[in-house]
Amino acid sequence: MMYARLPEAGAASLFEPSILRALTAEPPVGGHPVRVLRSRLGEDAMAVRAAARARAELGT
């Protein structure tokens, strides 16, 4: 799963088409569908993801 924090609210409309084109050109392995969603966490998205990954890797 990929996460990105975009600097402005309107930036998502700039990046979304190229992300979807890349996913169409090279679909992920495994056959599971991929959805591109805007984060509702705003500036906290990266910190929350980092904490979740650390917990998963530490097995807590």
Short mmCIF file of C-alpha atoms in Angstrom, two decimals:
data_model
loop_
_atom_site.label_atom_id
_atom_site.label_comp_id
_atom_site.label_asym_id
_atom_site.label_seq_id
_atom_site.Cartn_x
_atom_site.Cartn_y
_atom_site.Cartn_z
CA MET A 1 0.00 0.00 0.00
CA MET A 2 1.28 3.44 -0.82
CA TYR A 3 0.63 6.56 1.19
CA ALA A 4 1.45 10.12 0.28
CA ARG A 5 0.77 13.45 1.90
CA LEU A 6 0.00 16.05 -0.72
CA PRO A 7 0.93 19.65 0.10
CA GLU A 8 -2.38 21.18 -0.93
CA ALA A 9 -5.94 19.98 -1.16
CA GLY A 10 -5.98 20.51 -4.94
CA ALA A 11 -2.77 18.53 -5.47
CA ALA A 12 -4.63 15.21 -5.39
CA SER A 13 -6.30 16.03 -8.71
CA LEU A 14 -2.83 16.55 -10.22
CA PHE A 15 -1.35 13.25 -9.00
CA GLU A 16 -4.31 10.88 -9.17
CA PRO A 17 -4.40 10.47 -12.99
CA SER A 18 -0.71 9.54 -13.21
CA ILE A 19 -1.03 7.10 -10.29
CA LEU A 20 -4.01 5.41 -11.95
CA ARG A 21 -2.17 5.23 -15.31
CA ALA A 22 0.82 3.57 -13.63
CA LEU A 23 -1.41 1.04 -11.88
CA THR A 24 -3.17 0.26 -15.17
CA ALA A 25 0.11 -0.13 -17.07
CA GLU A 26 1.69 -2.34 -14.40
CA PRO A 27 -0.95 -3.93 -12.19
CA PRO A 28 0.21 -5.26 -8.83
CA VAL A 29 1.02 -8.94 -8.52
CA GLY A 30 -1.47 -11.05 -6.61
CA GLY A 31 -4.70 -10.15 -8.36
CA HIS A 32 -6.07 -8.02 -5.55
CA PRO A 33 -7.71 -4.75 -6.64
CA VAL A 34 -5.96 -1.53 -5.70
CA ARG A 35 -7.89 1.55 -4.67
CA VAL A 36 -6.41 5.02 -4.52
CA LEU A 37 -7.99 6.99 -1.71
CA ARG A 38 -7.34 10.41 -0.25
CA SER A 39 -6.22 10.32 3.34
CA ARG A 40 -8.54 11.72 5.97
CA LEU A 41 -5.63 12.04 8.39
CA GLY A 42 -4.12 15.11 6.70
CA GLU A 43 -0.67 15.97 8.00
CA ASP A 44 -0.75 13.07 10.47
CA ALA A 45 -1.00 10.37 7.77
CA MET A 46 2.72 9.63 7.53
CA ALA A 47 3.21 9.49 11.30
CA VAL A 48 0.23 7.16 11.75
CA ARG A 49 1.48 4.87 8.97
CA ALA A 50 5.01 4.80 10.41
CA ALA A 51 3.64 3.87 13.84
CA ALA A 52 1.45 1.13 12.35
CA ARG A 53 4.38 -0.34 10.44
CA ALA A 54 6.64 -0.26 13.48
CA ARG A 55 3.99 -2.07 15.54
CA ALA A 56 3.55 -4.69 12.82
CA GLU A 57 7.28 -5.32 12.53
CA LEU A 58 7.73 -5.51 16.29
CA GLY A 59 4.74 -7.81 16.63
CA THR A 60 2.91 -5.67 19.16
#
